[in-house]
Short mmCIF file of C-alpha atoms in Angstrom, two decimals:
data_model
loop_
_atom_site.label_atom_id
_atom_site.label_comp_id
_atom_site.label_asym_id
_atom_site.label_seq_id
_atom_site.Cartn_x
_atom_site.Cartn_y
_atom_site.Cartn_z
CA MET A 4 50.37 98.54 121.40
CA ASN A 5 46.77 99.67 121.96
CA TYR A 6 45.52 100.78 118.54
CA CYS A 7 45.96 99.67 114.94
CA SER A 8 48.30 102.21 113.36
CA HIS A 9 46.74 101.51 109.97
CA CYS A 10 42.99 101.94 110.65
CA GLY A 11 42.93 103.27 114.23
CA SER A 12 40.84 100.38 115.56
CA ALA A 13 41.18 99.43 119.22
CA ARG A 14 40.32 95.82 118.34
CA LEU A 15 43.90 94.57 118.44
CA VAL A 16 44.41 91.00 119.59
CA LEU A 17 47.57 89.04 120.27
CA LYS A 18 47.26 85.82 118.29
CA VAL A 19 49.17 83.43 116.06
CA PRO A 20 48.30 84.28 112.44
CA ALA A 21 47.60 81.40 110.01
CA GLY A 22 50.86 79.78 108.93
CA ASP A 23 52.84 81.58 111.61
CA CYS A 24 54.42 80.19 114.79
CA LEU A 25 54.41 83.18 117.10
CA PRO A 26 51.74 85.48 118.49
CA ARG A 27 51.52 88.87 116.81
CA TYR A 28 49.30 91.87 117.29
CA VAL A 29 46.56 91.54 114.66
CA CYS A 30 43.84 94.09 113.90
CA GLU A 31 40.42 92.43 113.97
CA ASP A 32 39.03 95.16 111.71
CA CYS A 33 41.56 95.68 108.89
CA HIS A 34 43.54 92.46 109.54
CA THR A 35 46.93 94.16 109.58
CA ILE A 36 49.54 91.98 111.30
CA TYR A 37 52.25 93.70 113.36
CA TYR A 38 55.69 92.09 113.49
CA GLN A 39 58.29 93.11 116.03
CA ASN A 40 61.86 92.14 115.31
CA PRO A 41 65.31 92.60 116.84
CA LYS A 42 67.19 95.81 116.24
CA ILE A 43 70.80 96.15 115.15
CA VAL A 44 73.16 98.29 117.19
CA THR A 45 76.37 99.05 115.36
CA GLY A 46 79.42 101.16 115.99
CA CYS A 47 83.20 101.30 116.10
CA ILE A 48 86.26 100.75 118.19
CA PRO A 49 88.12 103.84 116.95
CA GLU A 50 91.89 103.21 117.12
CA TRP A 51 94.70 105.75 117.33
CA GLU A 52 98.17 104.31 117.93
CA ASP A 53 97.84 102.25 121.14
CA LYS A 54 94.67 104.07 122.23
CA ILE A 55 90.97 103.73 121.58
CA LEU A 56 88.26 106.35 121.73
CA LEU A 57 85.43 106.15 124.26
CA CYS A 58 82.41 108.40 124.87
CA LYS A 59 80.89 109.33 128.22
CA ARG A 60 77.14 109.06 127.87
CA ALA A 61 75.05 112.23 128.15
CA ILE A 62 71.78 110.29 127.95
CA GLU A 63 69.96 107.56 129.79
CA PRO A 64 70.34 104.68 130.23
CA ARG A 65 73.75 104.72 131.89
CA TYR A 66 74.20 108.48 131.95
CA GLY A 67 77.80 109.38 132.82
CA LEU A 68 79.26 105.96 132.02
CA TRP A 69 81.71 105.20 129.22
CA THR A 70 80.92 103.42 125.98
CA LEU A 71 82.06 102.87 122.44
CA PRO A 72 80.36 105.05 119.81
CA ALA A 73 77.42 102.92 118.65
CA GLY A 74 73.70 103.12 118.10
CA PHE A 75 70.71 101.84 116.22
CA MET A 76 71.17 101.20 112.53
CA GLU A 77 68.70 103.22 110.46
CA ASN A 78 66.65 102.22 107.43
CA LYS A 79 68.29 102.71 104.02
CA GLU A 80 71.88 102.50 105.24
CA THR A 81 74.57 99.83 105.24
CA LEU A 82 76.20 98.51 108.41
CA GLU A 83 79.43 100.41 107.68
CA GLN A 84 77.54 103.63 106.97
CA ALA A 85 75.64 103.23 110.24
CA ALA A 86 78.80 102.52 112.26
CA LYS A 87 80.56 105.56 110.77
CA ARG A 88 77.51 107.76 111.26
CA GLU A 89 77.20 106.79 114.93
CA THR A 90 80.91 107.47 115.45
CA TRP A 91 80.44 110.88 113.91
CA GLU A 92 77.27 111.68 115.87
CA GLU A 93 78.58 110.62 119.27
CA ALA A 94 82.28 111.45 118.99
CA LYS A 95 82.51 113.86 116.02
CA ALA A 96 85.24 111.56 114.76
CA ASN A 97 85.87 110.33 111.23
CA VAL A 98 86.90 106.71 110.98
CA ASN A 99 87.98 104.56 108.07
CA GLN A 100 89.28 101.06 107.27
CA LEU A 101 86.38 99.42 109.09
CA SER A 102 86.90 95.76 109.92
CA LEU A 103 84.06 93.59 111.24
CA TYR A 104 84.97 92.51 114.76
CA THR A 105 81.98 91.32 116.82
CA VAL A 106 78.51 89.93 116.15
CA PHE A 107 76.81 89.57 119.51
CA SER A 108 73.22 88.44 120.04
CA LEU A 109 71.53 89.94 123.11
CA PRO A 110 68.27 87.95 123.09
CA HIS A 111 67.02 89.29 126.43
CA ILE A 112 66.72 92.77 124.89
CA SER A 113 66.22 91.65 121.27
CA GLN A 114 69.30 93.38 119.94
CA VAL A 115 72.23 92.31 117.79
CA TYR A 116 75.45 94.28 118.34
CA ILE A 117 77.72 94.46 115.31
CA MET A 118 80.96 96.30 116.02
CA PHE A 119 83.85 97.24 113.75
CA ARG A 120 87.47 98.04 114.48
CA ALA A 121 88.25 101.30 112.71
CA SER A 122 91.09 103.78 112.27
CA LEU A 123 90.70 107.34 113.46
CA GLY A 124 91.51 109.53 110.49
CA ASP A 125 93.05 112.24 112.69
CA LEU A 126 92.86 113.58 116.24
CA THR A 127 89.73 115.59 115.60
CA PHE A 128 87.00 114.47 117.99
CA ALA A 129 84.54 116.10 120.35
CA PRO A 130 81.40 115.23 122.30
CA GLY A 131 78.30 114.90 120.14
CA TYR A 132 74.78 115.54 121.38
CA GLU A 133 74.64 112.21 123.25
CA SER A 134 78.09 112.47 124.86
CA LEU A 135 79.49 114.45 127.79
CA GLU A 136 83.13 113.76 126.96
CA VAL A 137 85.13 111.90 124.36
CA GLN A 138 88.59 110.68 125.22
CA LEU A 139 91.40 108.40 124.02
CA PHE A 140 92.39 105.64 126.45
CA THR A 141 95.35 103.28 126.58
CA GLN A 142 94.59 99.77 127.81
CA ASP A 143 95.72 100.70 131.32
CA GLU A 144 93.45 103.72 131.38
CA ILE A 145 90.20 101.98 130.36
CA PRO A 146 87.56 102.76 133.02
CA TRP A 147 86.54 99.11 133.44
CA GLU A 148 84.38 99.85 136.47
CA ASN A 149 82.54 102.63 134.68
CA LEU A 150 81.62 101.06 131.36
CA ALA A 151 77.99 101.55 130.35
CA PHE A 152 77.01 98.03 129.23
CA PRO A 153 78.19 94.42 129.64
CA VAL A 154 78.44 94.14 125.85
CA ILE A 155 80.98 96.97 125.81
CA HIS A 156 82.96 95.31 128.58
CA ARG A 157 83.03 92.06 126.61
CA THR A 158 83.99 93.82 123.37
CA LEU A 159 86.90 95.64 124.99
CA THR A 160 88.05 92.52 126.83
CA TYR A 161 88.28 90.62 123.52
CA TYR A 162 89.92 93.59 121.87
CA PHE A 163 92.81 93.80 124.28
CA GLN A 164 93.19 90.00 124.46
CA ASP A 165 93.39 89.82 120.67
CA ARG A 166 95.75 92.75 120.48
CA ALA A 167 98.08 91.07 122.97
CA LYS A 168 98.02 87.95 120.78
CA GLY A 169 98.78 90.06 117.72
CA GLU A 170 95.73 88.78 115.87
CA PHE A 171 92.15 90.01 115.76
CA SER A 172 89.53 87.39 114.99
CA LEU A 173 85.79 87.74 114.57
CA HIS A 174 83.77 87.07 117.72
CA LEU A 175 80.29 85.64 117.37
CA GLU A 176 78.38 84.86 120.53
CA GLN A 177 75.49 85.44 122.83
CA ILE A 178 75.58 87.92 125.69
CA VAL A 179 73.22 87.14 128.56
CA PRO A 180 72.67 89.11 131.74
CA ALA A 181 75.06 88.18 134.56
CA MET B 9 51.30 104.75 109.53
CA ASN B 10 48.03 106.68 110.03
CA TYR B 11 47.28 106.44 113.76
CA CYS B 12 49.28 106.47 116.98
CA SER B 13 49.35 102.86 118.20
CA HIS B 14 49.69 104.10 121.76
CA CYS B 15 46.81 106.60 122.11
CA GLY B 16 44.89 106.14 118.82
CA SER B 17 45.30 109.77 117.74
CA ALA B 18 45.28 110.57 114.03
CA ARG B 19 47.56 113.55 114.70
CA LEU B 20 50.75 111.83 113.56
CA VAL B 21 53.37 114.00 111.92
CA LEU B 22 56.64 113.13 110.24
CA LYS B 23 59.29 115.34 111.87
CA VAL B 24 62.81 115.33 113.26
CA PRO B 25 62.55 115.00 117.06
CA ALA B 26 64.80 117.18 119.25
CA GLY B 27 68.33 115.81 119.29
CA ASP B 28 67.62 113.46 116.42
CA CYS B 29 68.84 113.61 112.81
CA LEU B 30 66.08 111.84 110.90
CA PRO B 31 62.35 112.37 110.49
CA ARG B 32 60.17 110.01 112.56
CA TYR B 33 56.45 109.63 113.00
CA VAL B 34 55.61 111.52 116.17
CA CYS B 35 52.22 111.69 117.88
CA GLU B 36 51.19 115.30 118.49
CA ASP B 37 48.90 114.19 121.32
CA CYS B 38 50.85 111.70 123.46
CA HIS B 39 54.32 112.53 121.98
CA THR B 40 55.24 108.92 121.27
CA ILE B 41 58.06 108.70 118.72
CA TYR B 42 58.03 105.80 116.24
CA TYR B 43 61.36 104.44 115.07
CA GLN B 44 61.65 102.15 112.08
CA ASN B 45 64.83 100.14 111.75
CA PRO B 46 66.32 97.50 109.45
CA LYS B 47 65.36 93.88 109.90
CA ILE B 48 67.70 90.94 110.07
CA VAL B 49 67.15 88.00 107.75
CA THR B 50 69.13 84.95 108.78
CA GLY B 51 69.40 81.38 107.63
CA CYS B 52 71.68 78.56 106.56
CA ILE B 53 73.51 76.96 103.71
CA PRO B 54 72.79 73.36 104.77
CA GLU B 55 75.62 71.10 103.57
CA TRP B 56 75.55 67.36 102.92
CA GLU B 57 78.66 65.91 101.29
CA ASP B 58 79.10 67.92 98.07
CA LYS B 59 75.49 69.08 98.05
CA ILE B 60 73.51 71.91 99.57
CA LEU B 61 69.84 72.10 100.42
CA LEU B 62 67.51 74.57 98.71
CA CYS B 63 63.80 75.27 99.15
CA LYS B 64 61.29 76.12 96.43
CA ARG B 65 59.16 78.99 97.69
CA ALA B 66 55.47 78.37 98.30
CA ILE B 67 54.82 82.02 99.13
CA GLU B 68 55.16 85.41 97.52
CA PRO B 69 57.37 87.16 96.69
CA ARG B 70 59.10 84.85 94.22
CA TYR B 71 56.65 81.96 94.47
CA GLY B 72 58.09 78.86 92.80
CA LEU B 73 61.72 80.04 92.82
CA TRP B 74 64.54 78.46 94.80
CA THR B 75 66.15 79.89 97.90
CA LEU B 76 68.19 79.03 100.96
CA PRO B 77 66.21 78.47 104.15
CA ALA B 78 66.14 81.92 105.77
CA GLY B 79 63.76 84.41 107.28
CA PHE B 80 63.25 87.24 109.72
CA MET B 81 64.97 86.93 113.06
CA GLU B 82 62.45 87.10 115.92
CA ASN B 83 62.64 88.90 119.22
CA LYS B 84 64.20 87.00 122.13
CA GLU B 85 66.35 84.69 120.03
CA THR B 86 70.01 84.58 119.03
CA LEU B 87 71.19 84.66 115.43
CA GLU B 88 72.08 80.96 115.51
CA GLN B 89 68.72 80.03 117.04
CA ALA B 90 66.95 82.04 114.35
CA ALA B 91 68.99 80.47 111.52
CA LYS B 92 68.29 76.96 112.85
CA ARG B 93 64.60 77.73 113.39
CA GLU B 94 64.17 79.02 109.84
CA THR B 95 65.93 75.94 108.47
CA TRP B 96 63.56 73.77 110.43
CA GLU B 97 60.44 75.74 109.47
CA GLU B 98 61.18 75.89 105.75
CA ALA B 99 63.02 72.61 105.16
CA LYS B 100 62.19 70.48 108.21
CA ALA B 101 65.93 69.93 108.49
CA ASN B 102 68.13 69.92 111.57
CA VAL B 103 71.47 71.63 111.14
CA ASN B 104 74.46 71.96 113.42
CA GLN B 105 78.03 73.33 113.43
CA LEU B 106 76.90 76.75 112.26
CA SER B 107 79.66 78.97 110.91
CA LEU B 108 79.06 82.65 110.13
CA TYR B 109 79.53 83.12 106.39
CA THR B 110 77.94 86.32 105.04
CA VAL B 111 76.89 89.71 106.43
CA PHE B 112 75.19 91.57 103.61
CA SER B 113 73.57 94.99 103.89
CA LEU B 114 70.62 95.54 101.55
CA PRO B 115 69.97 99.24 102.16
CA HIS B 116 67.33 99.60 99.43
CA ILE B 117 65.04 97.27 101.38
CA SER B 118 66.46 98.00 104.86
CA GLN B 119 67.52 94.43 105.54
CA VAL B 120 70.73 92.80 106.74
CA TYR B 121 71.22 89.20 105.60
CA ILE B 122 73.33 87.09 107.96
CA MET B 123 73.90 83.56 106.64
CA PHE B 124 75.66 80.58 108.19
CA ARG B 125 77.22 77.51 106.66
CA ALA B 126 75.80 74.52 108.52
CA SER B 127 75.94 70.73 108.50
CA LEU B 128 72.82 68.71 107.85
CA GLY B 129 72.53 66.30 110.73
CA ASP B 130 70.97 63.60 108.54
CA LEU B 131 68.98 63.23 105.32
CA THR B 132 65.68 64.05 106.97
CA PHE B 133 64.13 67.05 105.25
CA ALA B 134 60.75 67.98 103.80
CA PRO B 135 58.87 71.07 102.65
CA GLY B 136 57.67 73.28 105.47
CA TYR B 137 54.63 75.53 105.24
CA GLU B 138 56.47 78.12 103.11
CA SER B 139 58.09 75.62 100.72
CA LEU B 140 56.79 73.60 97.76
CA GLU B 141 59.84 71.34 97.57
CA VAL B 142 63.15 70.87 99.34
CA GLN B 143 66.02 69.30 97.48
CA LEU B 144 69.78 68.70 97.65
CA PHE B 145 71.79 70.13 94.76
CA THR B 146 75.36 69.62 93.62
CA GLN B 147 77.09 72.69 92.22
CA ASP B 148 76.24 71.64 88.66
CA GLU B 149 72.59 71.22 89.54
CA ILE B 150 72.02 74.65 91.16
CA PRO B 151 69.07 76.32 89.37
CA TRP B 152 70.95 79.59 88.82
CA GLU B 153 68.25 81.00 86.55
CA ASN B 154 65.53 80.23 89.05
CA LEU B 155 66.92 81.60 92.29
CA ALA B 156 64.52 83.76 94.23
CA PHE B 157 66.71 86.74 95.17
CA PRO B 158 69.98 88.40 94.07
CA VAL B 159 71.31 87.99 97.62
CA ILE B 160 70.90 84.22 97.31
CA HIS B 161 72.67 84.22 93.97
CA ARG B 162 75.56 86.16 95.47
CA THR B 163 75.73 83.91 98.53
CA LEU B 164 75.88 80.74 96.44
CA THR B 165 78.40 82.24 94.03
CA TYR B 166 80.77 83.00 96.91
CA TYR B 167 80.08 79.61 98.42
CA PHE B 168 81.19 77.63 95.38
CA GLN B 169 84.12 79.98 94.69
CA ASP B 170 85.36 79.54 98.24
CA ARG B 171 84.80 75.80 98.17
CA ALA B 172 86.87 75.54 95.00
CA LYS B 173 89.66 77.48 96.76
CA GLY B 174 89.41 75.15 99.74
CA GLU B 175 88.85 78.03 102.16
CA PHE B 176 85.68 79.75 103.31
CA SER B 177 86.09 83.35 104.42
CA LEU B 178 83.53 85.76 105.81
CA HIS B 179 81.92 88.04 103.24
CA LEU B 180 80.81 91.49 104.32
CA GLU B 181 79.35 93.76 101.69
CA GLN B 182 76.47 95.71 100.29
CA ILE B 183 74.01 94.27 97.80
CA VAL B 184 72.33 96.81 95.56
CA PRO B 185 69.74 96.22 92.86
CA ALA B 186 71.22 95.46 89.42
#
């Protein structure tokens, strides 16, 4: 951040505003304070019989690796709307019966991942703009060595553990780099 | 947003970037794209015997009304760290045994409220910088007519309903203005 986006001043300083505890960018001219906060990534584990739907990424980071359909929640939407929208955008799949499954804090990248289990409405799916391929996988077929992110690995590990136990429970935890 | 915070240009336009679905502020000079995403508000329902701890707000909005200790999650922290920090900042109270209780989308203000039930470690509490008073309330004493926000009203309503049933379950829903 080099310039105040409100008044255009270059007199931005990093300082702790009065009554605050953390340094923020503050404009010395118009006194605007800039807060930076974690972003929510949300998406689905789309289920069809004993399979789940994964997307092969067509974008960086992790081009060519497999992931669950998920992305940044947008302003003015609910978590479920965002998860369904991302599933549509990346996999051209319609899901329903969303059930909250994971709430993972990733403090090193200031993200919170909130993932839902969801039912695929039918077998209509196709790569969206950010995907090279979209494919259903049984547990044995999951490309464990070619998953895009540790958080996806963790999510799928819990998923198949829970499924084997016959009971899905909410997972709340912190994911840190290995 | 009037100026590009990267290069200082005033040539910001609101447009849908290639491959995107929503309009963003884009700098016509340096091509930086500005994304705006929902913020997470997190905090606690601090429990002590049959009472819970509320804070009377010393800041706008809703100066002088009662609320649960909660605030914006910061970069580089986990949800639990943020909820404990806010409880400390606003009520000078230490809580432990956090249990995820609500995940509420507030799309009209682009916020997601994530609240935890938590145990007060002891009876040490006091108003922080953003509070006028901090006080324990039994169910009968809750100032229902003087709660700061609808989301707090909803949270406390569920809390006492669940407590009466003897079982607390996670609540996931959307809160819209009345």
